[in-house]
Amino acid sequence: MDYYSKYINKLIEEFAKLPGVGTKSAQRLAFHMLNMPDEQVKAFTDSIIKAKSNVRYCKSCYTLTDEEICPICRSDKRDHSLIMVVENTRDLAAYEKTGKYEGVYHVLHGAISPALGIGPNDIRLKELIERLRGDVKEVIISTNSSVEGEATALYISKLIKPSGVKVSRIASGVPVGGDLEYIDEITLLRALEGRTDM
Ligand code: ZN
């Protein structure tokens, strides 16, 4: 039975599709939005549409950006021979916040997970290997210390080894299963400085 208008039901349904939003939260968000002033609702929906239509992948590192080549890849102050491999743009942001990493990045957009049916071809691995044709001295693998992150690190290391490029893995001062973005800057820097060859 429909307690609410079909429009409200639809709104609740859409909110419930978001990660971490259960039915109750979806209802709360939907009703909150209905009580918001029109301008605020418009600003909200506009920002979603603008972000969705303007944000794309950097042609070099595949982070999310609104330009063809992101500011990090464009910068001549960065060491382009040092590539840090991360699972997503949020992890990149975590390292950028430390302000101490001078290399560039490669964003995989995921990790290999046989359980979820995510294989090497489902993440930006081919693109990473392409980049090794340039002048690359070291690839630092900073995937998460989850089972998937470790499996991905191992896979990448095996893939790169034959090319002769140095491969290292960030130190595991990072809690197991911990998402990189939630770890404080000091721990991140320690993990980076304590990286070991793979
Ligand atoms: Zn880039």
XYZ file of N, CA and C and ligand atoms in Angstrom:
595
model
N 0.841 -1.201 0.000
C 0.000 0.000 0.000
C 0.881 1.258 0.000
N 0.469 2.237 -0.792
C 1.239 3.473 -0.848
C 0.775 4.459 0.214
N 1.680 4.742 1.142
C 1.339 5.709 2.178
C 1.600 7.125 1.680
N 2.603 7.223 0.808
C 3.019 8.546 0.344
C 2.640 8.724 -1.112
N 2.851 9.921 -1.607
C 2.653 10.181 -3.033
C 3.648 9.344 -3.821
N 3.319 9.029 -5.071
C 4.232 8.204 -5.863
C 5.550 8.937 -6.096
N 5.493 10.270 -6.078
C 6.718 11.047 -6.277
C 7.647 10.904 -5.069
N 7.047 10.896 -3.900
C 7.858 10.721 -2.688
C 8.458 9.320 -2.672
N 7.652 8.341 -3.023
C 8.164 6.963 -3.066
C 9.356 6.836 -4.003
N 9.237 7.500 -5.142
C 10.310 7.448 -6.137
C 11.589 8.087 -5.565
N 11.414 9.215 -4.873
C 12.553 9.913 -4.289
C 13.235 9.032 -3.233
N 12.417 8.397 -2.401
C 12.956 7.491 -1.375
C 13.719 6.347 -2.042
N 13.120 5.822 -3.088
C 13.736 4.721 -3.837
C 15.125 5.109 -4.361
N 15.219 6.332 -4.907
C 16.500 6.791 -5.467
C 17.545 6.984 -4.371
N 17.141 7.567 -3.248
C 18.089 7.757 -2.143
C 18.582 6.405 -1.629
N 17.675 5.432 -1.586
C 18.022 4.111 -1.049
C 19.041 3.379 -1.915
N 19.221 3.854 -3.160
C 20.214 3.222 -4.037
C 21.628 3.659 -3.705
N 21.755 4.731 -2.924
C 23.085 5.246 -2.591
C 23.773 4.325 -1.593
N 25.121 4.249 -1.665
C 25.837 3.359 -0.737
C 25.655 3.810 0.706
N 25.389 2.865 1.573
C 25.286 3.153 3.002
C 23.973 3.797 3.411
N 23.042 3.938 2.485
C 21.752 4.531 2.834
C 20.681 3.441 2.889
N 20.163 3.182 4.076
C 19.108 2.185 4.229
C 17.754 2.832 3.980
N 16.702 2.050 4.084
C 15.362 2.567 3.806
C 14.995 3.732 4.723
N 15.327 3.584 6.024
C 14.977 4.644 6.980
C 15.684 5.956 6.655
N 16.995 5.858 6.374
C 17.758 7.063 6.032
C 17.223 7.666 4.747
N 16.856 6.799 3.801
C 16.340 7.275 2.522
C 15.060 8.079 2.739
N 14.222 7.593 3.646
C 12.984 8.322 3.954
C 13.303 9.670 4.580
N 14.259 9.644 5.526
C 14.625 10.881 6.215
C 15.160 11.907 5.212
N 16.034 11.457 4.313
C 16.614 12.355 3.322
C 15.549 12.905 2.371
N 14.641 12.029 1.960
C 13.588 12.448 1.025
C 12.713 13.527 1.656
N 12.308 13.300 2.907
C 11.444 14.291 3.564
C 12.199 15.575 3.874
N 13.489 15.419 4.189
C 14.306 16.599 4.432
C 14.359 17.453 3.162
N 14.548 16.784 2.052
C 14.670 17.500 0.782
C 13.362 18.199 0.410
N 12.238 17.563 0.723
C 10.939 18.167 0.408
C 10.704 19.435 1.221
N 11.365 19.496 2.394
C 11.197 20.683 3.233
C 12.228 21.772 2.954
N 13.153 21.465 2.055
C 14.185 22.448 1.747
C 13.621 23.548 0.854
N 14.153 24.791 0.973
C 13.717 25.847 0.059
C 14.031 25.459 -1.386
N 13.201 25.917 -2.333
C 13.377 25.585 -3.746
C 14.795 25.844 -4.260
N 15.365 27.013 -3.862
C 16.695 27.378 -4.390
C 17.738 26.358 -3.943
N 17.576 25.898 -2.706
C 18.556 24.951 -2.175
C 18.473 23.612 -2.918
N 17.248 23.200 -3.213
C 17.054 21.953 -3.959
C 17.658 22.090 -5.359
N 17.453 23.270 -5.960
C 17.972 23.503 -7.297
C 19.507 23.499 -7.292
N 20.089 24.151 -6.277
C 21.547 24.187 -6.170
C 22.089 22.760 -6.040
N 21.385 21.943 -5.268
C 21.800 20.561 -5.042
C 21.746 19.738 -6.332
N 20.597 19.798 -7.009
C 20.462 18.996 -8.238
C 21.402 19.523 -9.333
N 21.559 20.861 -9.399
C 22.477 21.441 -10.390
C 23.900 20.943 -10.176
N 24.311 20.877 -8.910
C 25.693 20.475 -8.638
C 25.914 19.013 -9.012
N 24.896 18.181 -8.855
C 25.027 16.774 -9.266
C 25.175 16.700 -10.788
N 24.302 17.421 -11.488
C 24.317 17.367 -12.954
C 25.619 17.951 -13.506
N 26.063 19.084 -12.920
C 27.308 19.707 -13.396
C 28.503 18.801 -13.150
N 28.554 18.199 -11.962
C 29.681 17.319 -11.637
C 29.689 16.139 -12.602
N 28.495 15.580 -12.803
C 28.383 14.397 -13.663
C 28.781 14.707 -15.111
N 28.422 15.891 -15.609
C 28.713 16.161 -17.019
C 30.088 16.778 -17.245
N 30.710 17.322 -16.211
C 32.011 17.966 -16.417
C 33.205 17.169 -15.915
N 32.956 16.254 -15.002
C 34.072 15.514 -14.437
C 34.410 14.327 -15.328
N 35.685 14.184 -15.626
C 36.114 13.052 -16.460
C 37.427 12.491 -15.919
N 37.934 11.477 -16.595
C 39.191 10.883 -16.162
C 40.364 11.613 -16.808
N 41.401 11.881 -16.018
C 42.624 12.462 -16.556
C 43.188 11.456 -17.561
N 43.634 11.949 -18.714
C 44.117 11.052 -19.757
C 45.421 10.367 -19.397
N 46.083 10.884 -18.369
C 47.352 10.282 -17.988
C 47.214 9.379 -16.756
N 46.675 9.931 -15.653
C 46.650 9.148 -14.405
C 45.276 8.579 -14.069
N 44.243 9.001 -14.800
C 42.871 8.513 -14.621
C 42.200 8.934 -13.326
N 42.736 9.986 -12.694
C 41.996 10.519 -11.556
C 40.817 11.304 -12.110
N 39.867 11.648 -11.250
C 38.723 12.432 -11.697
C 39.131 13.895 -11.731
N 38.842 14.550 -12.837
C 39.245 15.939 -13.012
C 38.271 16.616 -13.957
N 38.308 17.950 -14.054
C 37.437 18.580 -15.050
C 38.242 19.076 -16.248
N 39.489 18.612 -16.328
C 40.306 18.972 -17.487
C 40.804 17.689 -18.165
N 41.368 17.850 -19.371
C 41.838 16.675 -20.079
C 42.989 16.012 -19.320
N 43.911 16.857 -18.855
C 45.034 16.381 -18.059
C 44.942 17.096 -16.709
N 44.997 16.332 -15.616
C 44.783 16.927 -14.298
C 45.966 17.828 -13.895
N 45.756 18.722 -12.922
C 46.813 19.656 -12.511
C 48.083 18.951 -12.029
N 47.951 17.782 -11.409
C 49.141 17.068 -10.911
C 49.982 16.584 -12.095
N 49.329 15.976 -13.072
C 50.051 15.484 -14.249
C 50.631 16.620 -15.082
N 49.988 17.794 -15.035
C 50.460 18.942 -15.808
C 51.644 19.640 -15.153
N 51.792 19.455 -13.840
C 52.784 20.224 -13.085
C 54.220 19.809 -13.404
N 55.086 20.808 -13.618
C 56.497 20.471 -13.854
C 57.267 20.448 -12.533
N 56.544 20.665 -11.442
C 57.184 20.578 -10.126
C 57.125 19.148 -9.579
N 56.375 18.290 -10.260
C 56.250 16.911 -9.787
C 57.262 16.029 -10.500
N 57.649 14.970 -9.786
C 58.573 14.002 -10.354
C 57.774 12.963 -11.153
N 57.833 13.080 -12.458
C 57.017 12.210 -13.308
C 57.593 10.801 -13.478
N 58.770 10.568 -12.886
C 59.354 9.238 -12.989
C 58.954 8.365 -11.788
N 58.179 8.968 -10.896
C 57.718 8.269 -9.696
C 56.190 8.190 -9.756
N 55.671 6.971 -9.873
C 54.213 6.808 -9.998
C 53.662 6.049 -8.800
N 52.726 6.666 -8.092
C 52.080 5.957 -6.987
C 50.737 5.418 -7.463
N 50.546 4.116 -7.278
C 49.307 3.475 -7.713
C 48.321 3.433 -6.548
N 47.154 4.032 -6.731
C 46.124 4.021 -5.691
C 44.826 3.442 -6.262
N 43.933 3.038 -5.345
C 42.690 2.421 -5.809
C 41.679 3.445 -6.324
N 41.654 4.610 -5.704
C 40.666 5.606 -6.135
C 41.139 7.028 -5.869
N 40.365 7.981 -6.375
C 40.723 9.395 -6.261
C 40.738 9.862 -4.805
N 39.941 9.236 -3.940
C 39.941 9.624 -2.521
C 41.280 9.287 -1.882
N 41.873 8.169 -2.286
C 43.189 7.800 -1.753
C 44.256 8.780 -2.244
N 44.132 9.169 -3.503
C 45.049 10.179 -4.053
C 44.953 11.454 -3.218
N 43.726 11.860 -2.919
C 43.514 13.085 -2.143
C 44.148 12.971 -0.761
N 44.078 11.778 -0.174
C 44.663 11.580 1.166
C 46.170 11.822 1.116
N 46.834 11.305 0.079
C 48.277 11.519 -0.049
C 48.592 12.968 -0.400
N 47.743 13.590 -1.204
C 47.968 14.993 -1.556
C 47.875 15.882 -0.332
N 46.994 15.521 0.595
C 46.814 16.323 1.808
C 48.080 16.365 2.646
N 48.907 15.338 2.549
C 50.148 15.341 3.334
C 51.103 16.407 2.772
N 50.940 16.745 1.503
C 51.778 17.770 0.884
C 53.233 17.355 0.737
N 53.536 16.085 0.990
C 54.928 15.650 0.998
C 55.289 14.726 -0.168
N 54.289 14.273 -0.877
C 54.581 13.360 -1.976
C 54.814 14.164 -3.257
N 55.954 13.946 -3.890
C 56.314 14.784 -5.036
C 56.150 14.114 -6.401
N 55.807 12.827 -6.377
C 55.643 12.126 -7.646
C 54.255 12.353 -8.233
N 53.886 11.493 -9.189
C 52.545 11.549 -9.767
C 51.802 10.272 -9.357
N 50.588 10.110 -9.856
C 49.758 8.975 -9.434
C 49.274 8.150 -10.627
N 48.722 6.994 -10.279
C 47.917 6.253 -11.247
C 46.718 5.696 -10.482
N 45.532 6.061 -10.921
C 44.323 5.655 -10.198
C 43.684 4.453 -10.897
N 43.581 3.350 -10.174
C 43.071 2.097 -10.751
C 41.553 2.057 -10.878
N 40.865 2.787 -10.004
C 39.405 2.728 -9.900
C 38.945 1.321 -9.553
N 39.477 0.826 -8.442
C 39.061 -0.472 -7.941
C 40.246 -1.349 -7.596
N 39.947 -2.555 -7.213
C 40.978 -3.540 -6.900
C 40.490 -4.881 -7.418
N 41.439 -5.759 -7.690
C 41.066 -7.080 -8.195
C 40.350 -7.855 -7.088
N 39.187 -8.393 -7.406
C 38.431 -9.156 -6.416
C 37.672 -10.288 -7.097
N 38.262 -11.500 -7.067
C 37.574 -12.626 -7.697
C 36.176 -12.825 -7.106
N 36.036 -12.557 -5.802
C 34.746 -12.748 -5.143
C 33.665 -11.852 -5.747
N 34.058 -10.637 -6.136
C 33.085 -9.707 -6.717
C 33.117 -9.733 -8.250
N 33.929 -10.647 -8.777
C 34.009 -10.758 -10.226
C 34.772 -9.614 -10.881
N 35.668 -8.965 -10.113
C 36.459 -7.866 -10.676
C 37.851 -8.391 -11.019
N 38.135 -8.457 -12.297
C 39.420 -8.962 -12.758
C 40.356 -7.840 -13.163
N 41.581 -8.194 -13.567
C 42.588 -7.199 -13.958
C 42.120 -6.268 -15.079
N 41.240 -6.779 -15.952
C 40.782 -5.944 -17.062
C 39.702 -4.950 -16.662
N 39.196 -5.099 -15.436
C 38.132 -4.202 -14.982
C 38.664 -2.966 -14.289
N 39.984 -2.929 -14.042
C 40.577 -1.736 -13.439
C 41.604 -1.170 -14.424
N 42.127 0.018 -14.148
C 42.996 0.706 -15.121
C 44.436 0.199 -15.092
N 44.594 -1.091 -15.321
C 45.927 -1.695 -15.270
C 46.681 -1.574 -16.581
N 45.968 -1.831 -17.683
C 46.582 -1.724 -19.018
C 47.190 -0.339 -19.184
N 46.438 0.665 -18.703
C 46.858 2.052 -18.835
C 48.134 2.309 -18.035
N 48.253 1.616 -16.900
C 49.467 1.773 -16.083
C 50.675 1.215 -16.828
N 50.495 0.041 -17.398
C 51.590 -0.602 -18.129
C 52.025 0.269 -19.312
N 51.045 0.893 -19.978
C 51.334 1.822 -21.080
C 52.278 2.932 -20.616
N 51.993 3.436 -19.416
C 52.779 4.572 -18.908
C 54.230 4.199 -18.636
N 54.492 2.916 -18.437
C 55.853 2.485 -18.109
C 56.795 2.611 -19.306
N 56.206 2.847 -20.483
C 57.036 3.031 -21.668
C 57.805 4.341 -21.590
N 57.281 5.253 -20.798
C 57.963 6.534 -20.621
C 59.126 6.374 -19.654
N 59.615 7.499 -19.156
C 60.760 7.467 -18.258
C 60.288 7.289 -16.809
N 60.099 6.031 -16.401
C 59.605 5.749 -15.054
C 60.667 4.999 -14.264
N 60.993 5.523 -13.070
C 62.023 4.885 -12.248
C 61.428 3.966 -11.195
N 60.287 4.379 -10.645
C 59.707 3.572 -9.575
C 58.187 3.634 -9.587
N 57.578 2.497 -9.293
C 56.128 2.433 -9.117
C 55.875 2.060 -7.668
N 55.195 2.941 -6.934
C 54.893 2.681 -5.527
C 53.458 2.190 -5.449
N 53.264 0.962 -4.992
C 51.909 0.432 -4.938
C 51.280 0.754 -3.585
N 50.265 1.606 -3.623
C 49.600 2.055 -2.399
C 48.143 1.624 -2.367
N 47.880 0.416 -2.842
C 46.516 -0.103 -2.727
C 46.269 -0.395 -1.254
N 45.000 -0.497 -0.867
C 44.651 -0.718 0.540
C 45.189 -2.052 1.051
N 45.272 -2.169 2.380
C 45.797 -3.413 2.934
C 44.693 -4.449 3.159
N 43.620 -4.351 2.375
C 42.558 -5.368 2.401
C 43.035 -6.566 1.575
N 42.297 -7.658 1.621
C 42.654 -8.841 0.825
C 42.759 -8.452 -0.655
N 41.785 -7.674 -1.135
C 41.755 -7.261 -2.544
C 42.952 -6.362 -2.866
N 43.240 -5.436 -1.936
C 44.353 -4.510 -2.145
C 45.677 -5.240 -2.231
N 45.862 -6.224 -1.363
C 47.114 -6.999 -1.356
C 47.222 -7.851 -2.622
N 46.110 -8.467 -3.005
C 46.122 -9.301 -4.217
C 46.448 -8.438 -5.435
N 45.895 -7.242 -5.465
C 46.142 -6.322 -6.580
C 47.615 -5.910 -6.606
N 48.169 -5.623 -5.424
C 49.577 -5.215 -5.327
C 50.484 -6.314 -5.881
N 50.195 -7.524 -5.494
C 51.005 -8.668 -5.929
C 50.909 -8.848 -7.441
N 49.696 -8.720 -7.936
C 49.459 -8.881 -9.378
C 50.229 -7.825 -10.164
N 50.147 -6.584 -9.711
C 50.821 -5.479 -10.415
C 52.331 -5.679 -10.382
N 52.820 -6.075 -9.211
C 54.257 -6.274 -9.056
C 54.771 -7.311 -10.054
N 54.046 -8.415 -10.183
C 54.448 -9.483 -11.113
C 54.395 -9.002 -12.559
N 53.418 -8.141 -12.818
C 53.222 -7.625 -14.160
C 54.345 -6.662 -14.566
N 54.809 -5.885 -13.599
C 55.797 -4.839 -13.895
C 57.236 -5.358 -13.877
N 57.487 -6.298 -12.975
C 58.847 -6.822 -12.786
C 59.651 -7.015 -14.078
N 59.091 -7.708 -15.084
C 59.878 -7.970 -16.297
C 60.359 -6.700 -16.999
N 59.678 -5.572 -16.776
C 60.060 -4.333 -17.458
C 61.313 -3.714 -16.840
N 61.702 -4.210 -15.658
C 62.900 -3.687 -15.018
C 62.656 -2.440 -14.174
N 61.431 -1.931 -14.175
C 61.105 -0.757 -13.350
C 61.005 -1.210 -11.891
N 61.564 -0.410 -10.988
C 61.511 -0.737 -9.559
C 60.061 -0.683 -9.053
N 59.669 -1.703 -8.292
C 58.315 -1.729 -7.729
C 58.418 -1.780 -6.215
N 57.715 -0.901 -5.530
C 57.726 -0.946 -4.072
C 56.305 -0.941 -3.533
N 56.187 -1.344 -2.269
C 54.873 -1.413 -1.623
C 54.958 -0.569 -0.362
N 53.932 0.265 -0.119
C 53.954 1.081 1.102
C 53.979 0.160 2.320
N 54.616 0.648 3.399
C 54.744 -0.153 4.617
C 53.372 -0.405 5.209
N 53.258 -1.502 5.934
C 51.940 -1.836 6.481
C 51.765 -1.315 7.903
N 52.033 -0.023 8.097
C 51.711 0.598 9.373
C 50.222 0.902 9.359
N 49.663 0.573 8.199
C 48.278 0.887 7.934
C 47.426 -0.280 8.448
N 46.386 0.002 9.246
C 45.574 -1.085 9.788
C 44.986 -1.977 8.691
N 44.969 -3.264 8.931
C 44.476 -4.203 7.916
C 43.006 -3.920 7.602
N 42.718 -3.842 6.324
C 41.348 -3.586 5.894
C 40.981 -2.121 6.001
N 41.935 -1.306 6.481
C 41.642 0.118 6.659
C 41.665 0.837 5.335
N 40.704 1.674 5.116
C 40.690 2.479 3.901
C 41.715 3.589 4.054
N 42.520 3.774 3.008
C 43.585 4.775 3.068
C 43.084 6.163 3.431
N 41.891 6.496 2.954
C 41.431 7.871 3.140
C 41.142 8.206 4.605
N 40.978 7.192 5.451
C 40.660 7.478 6.844
C 41.894 7.505 7.745
N 43.042 7.233 7.154
C 44.245 7.157 7.958
C 44.917 8.522 8.029
N 45.441 8.847 9.209
C 45.984 10.189 9.363
C 47.259 10.379 8.551
N 47.603 11.644 8.346
C 48.706 11.988 7.451
C 50.053 11.420 7.891
N 50.288 11.423 9.206
C 51.580 10.925 9.709
C 51.745 9.444 9.385
N 50.670 8.684 9.600
C 50.717 7.249 9.289
C 50.938 7.043 7.795
N 50.291 7.874 6.987
C 50.446 7.770 5.538
C 51.890 8.029 5.128
N 52.487 9.093 5.717
C 53.860 9.437 5.378
C 54.818 8.342 5.818
N 54.550 7.792 7.015
C 55.393 6.711 7.520
C 55.309 5.501 6.591
N 54.101 5.214 6.140
C 53.905 4.074 5.233
C 54.654 4.310 3.922
N 54.673 5.565 3.481
C 55.339 5.906 2.226
C 56.857 5.814 2.371
N 57.348 6.422 3.472
C 58.804 6.420 3.685
C 59.339 5.020 3.963
N 58.507 4.188 4.618
C 58.961 2.842 4.967
C 58.662 1.824 3.893
N 58.413 2.290 2.665
C 58.049 1.328 1.607
C 59.208 0.386 1.315
N 58.844 -0.827 0.921
C 59.873 -1.831 0.654
C 59.761 -2.338 -0.774
N 60.858 -2.816 -1.304
C 60.854 -3.353 -2.668
C 59.996 -4.605 -2.721
N 59.347 -4.781 -3.845
C 58.555 -6.013 -4.015
C 59.266 -6.965 -4.939
Zn 46.476 13.116 -13.996
